[in-house]
């Protein structure tokens, strides 16, 4: 249970510090946009991560090199979408599906 509070507290602290940096240093908003671009594809990024780990049967601890390769791959996918102002492909699919279901549900 304490791990949950630690994780929650750390997350809130990082978000708060990010907001303070952008407020104090407006040019940092571009940097945060680049870093935050992966957040625009969170479902896609997580799915790619799981598929790659499953494909290579990567279980357990792996080195910094593998982490950096995963991170680079996420930026390769995320940055063009961020520059275009678009969502990740899975995020767009889920959004369209939910809108379609909502339209069907509200017609009846």
Short mmCIF file of N, CA and C in Angstrom, two decimals, residues 31-75:
data_model
loop_
_atom_site.label_atom_id
_atom_site.label_comp_id
_atom_site.label_asym_id
_atom_site.label_seq_id
_atom_site.Cartn_x
_atom_site.Cartn_y
_atom_site.Cartn_z
N UNK A 31 10.13 22.13 -25.34
CA UNK A 31 10.82 20.94 -24.86
C UNK A 31 9.84 19.95 -24.25
N UNK A 32 8.93 20.46 -23.43
CA UNK A 32 7.93 19.57 -22.81
C UNK A 32 7.00 19.00 -23.87
N UNK A 33 6.75 19.75 -24.93
CA UNK A 33 5.93 19.22 -26.02
C UNK A 33 6.59 18.03 -26.68
N UNK A 34 7.90 18.14 -26.88
CA UNK A 34 8.64 17.02 -27.48
C UNK A 34 8.62 15.82 -26.55
N UNK A 35 8.92 16.05 -25.28
CA UNK A 35 8.91 14.95 -24.31
C UNK A 35 7.50 14.42 -24.13
N UNK A 36 6.53 15.31 -24.09
CA UNK A 36 5.14 14.90 -23.91
C UNK A 36 4.52 14.26 -25.12
N UNK A 37 5.22 14.31 -26.26
CA UNK A 37 4.66 13.71 -27.47
C UNK A 37 4.41 12.22 -27.29
N UNK A 38 5.22 11.57 -26.48
CA UNK A 38 4.99 10.15 -26.22
C UNK A 38 3.68 9.97 -25.46
N UNK A 39 3.30 10.95 -24.65
CA UNK A 39 2.03 10.87 -23.95
C UNK A 39 0.83 10.89 -24.88
N UNK A 40 1.02 11.46 -26.08
CA UNK A 40 -0.07 11.48 -27.06
C UNK A 40 -0.28 10.11 -27.70
N UNK A 41 0.69 9.23 -27.53
CA UNK A 41 0.58 7.89 -28.12
C UNK A 41 0.73 6.83 -27.03
N UNK A 42 0.25 7.11 -25.83
CA UNK A 42 0.51 6.20 -24.71
C UNK A 42 -0.01 4.79 -24.97
N UNK A 43 -1.21 4.65 -25.50
CA UNK A 43 -1.75 3.32 -25.79
C UNK A 43 -0.93 2.64 -26.90
N UNK A 44 -0.61 3.38 -27.94
CA UNK A 44 0.20 2.84 -29.03
C UNK A 44 1.59 2.46 -28.52
N UNK A 45 2.21 3.34 -27.71
CA UNK A 45 3.55 3.07 -27.19
C UNK A 45 3.55 1.82 -26.32
N UNK A 46 2.57 1.71 -25.44
CA UNK A 46 2.51 0.55 -24.55
C UNK A 46 2.29 -0.72 -25.37
N UNK A 47 1.44 -0.65 -26.37
CA UNK A 47 1.17 -1.82 -27.21
C UNK A 47 2.42 -2.24 -27.98
N UNK A 48 3.13 -1.27 -28.55
CA UNK A 48 4.38 -1.59 -29.25
C UNK A 48 5.37 -2.24 -28.29
N UNK A 49 5.47 -1.70 -27.09
CA UNK A 49 6.38 -2.23 -26.09
C UNK A 49 6.04 -3.69 -25.77
N UNK A 50 4.77 -3.98 -25.54
CA UNK A 50 4.35 -5.35 -25.21
C UNK A 50 4.59 -6.29 -26.38
N UNK A 51 4.26 -5.85 -27.59
CA UNK A 51 4.45 -6.71 -28.77
C UNK A 51 5.93 -7.03 -28.97
N UNK A 52 6.79 -6.02 -28.85
CA UNK A 52 8.22 -6.24 -29.03
C UNK A 52 8.77 -7.17 -27.95
N UNK A 53 8.37 -6.93 -26.70
CA UNK A 53 8.85 -7.81 -25.62
C UNK A 53 8.35 -9.23 -25.80
N UNK A 54 7.12 -9.39 -26.25
CA UNK A 54 6.58 -10.73 -26.47
C UNK A 54 7.28 -11.40 -27.64
N UNK A 55 7.50 -10.66 -28.70
CA UNK A 55 8.15 -11.22 -29.89
C UNK A 55 9.56 -11.72 -29.57
N UNK A 56 10.30 -10.93 -28.82
CA UNK A 56 11.66 -11.31 -28.47
C UNK A 56 11.74 -12.13 -27.19
N UNK A 57 10.57 -12.44 -26.61
CA UNK A 57 10.50 -13.23 -25.38
C UNK A 57 11.41 -12.63 -24.31
N UNK A 58 11.34 -11.32 -24.20
CA UNK A 58 12.19 -10.62 -23.25
C UNK A 58 11.53 -10.58 -21.88
N UNK A 59 12.00 -11.42 -21.01
CA UNK A 59 11.47 -11.43 -19.65
C UNK A 59 12.57 -11.02 -18.70
N UNK A 60 12.16 -10.50 -17.57
CA UNK A 60 13.13 -10.12 -16.56
C UNK A 60 13.76 -8.77 -16.82
N UNK A 61 14.89 -8.57 -16.20
CA UNK A 61 15.58 -7.29 -16.29
C UNK A 61 16.40 -7.22 -17.57
N UNK A 62 16.39 -6.07 -18.20
CA UNK A 62 17.20 -5.86 -19.39
C UNK A 62 17.95 -4.56 -19.22
N UNK A 63 18.99 -4.40 -19.97
CA UNK A 63 19.92 -3.30 -19.78
C UNK A 63 19.43 -1.95 -20.27
N UNK A 64 20.27 -0.97 -20.03
CA UNK A 64 19.99 0.40 -20.42
C UNK A 64 19.88 0.52 -21.94
N UNK A 65 20.66 -0.30 -22.64
CA UNK A 65 20.63 -0.24 -24.10
C UNK A 65 19.24 -0.52 -24.65
N UNK A 66 18.60 -1.55 -24.11
CA UNK A 66 17.25 -1.91 -24.57
C UNK A 66 16.26 -0.80 -24.23
N UNK A 67 16.40 -0.21 -23.05
CA UNK A 67 15.54 0.90 -22.67
C UNK A 67 15.70 2.06 -23.64
N UNK A 68 16.95 2.39 -23.99
CA UNK A 68 17.19 3.50 -24.90
C UNK A 68 16.65 3.21 -26.30
N UNK A 69 16.73 1.97 -26.74
CA UNK A 69 16.16 1.60 -28.04
C UNK A 69 14.64 1.77 -28.01
N UNK A 70 13.99 1.31 -26.93
CA UNK A 70 12.54 1.49 -26.79
C UNK A 70 12.19 2.98 -26.79
N UNK A 71 12.94 3.77 -26.04
CA UNK A 71 12.67 5.21 -25.96
C UNK A 71 12.84 5.88 -27.32
N UNK A 72 13.89 5.54 -28.02
CA UNK A 72 14.11 6.10 -29.36
C UNK A 72 12.98 5.71 -30.31
N UNK A 73 12.54 4.47 -30.23
CA UNK A 73 11.44 4.02 -31.09
C UNK A 73 10.16 4.80 -30.79
N UNK A 74 9.91 5.06 -29.52
CA UNK A 74 8.71 5.82 -29.17
C UNK A 74 8.78 7.24 -29.73
N UNK A 75 9.96 7.87 -29.67
CA UNK A 75 10.10 9.21 -30.25
C UNK A 75 9.95 9.18 -31.76
#
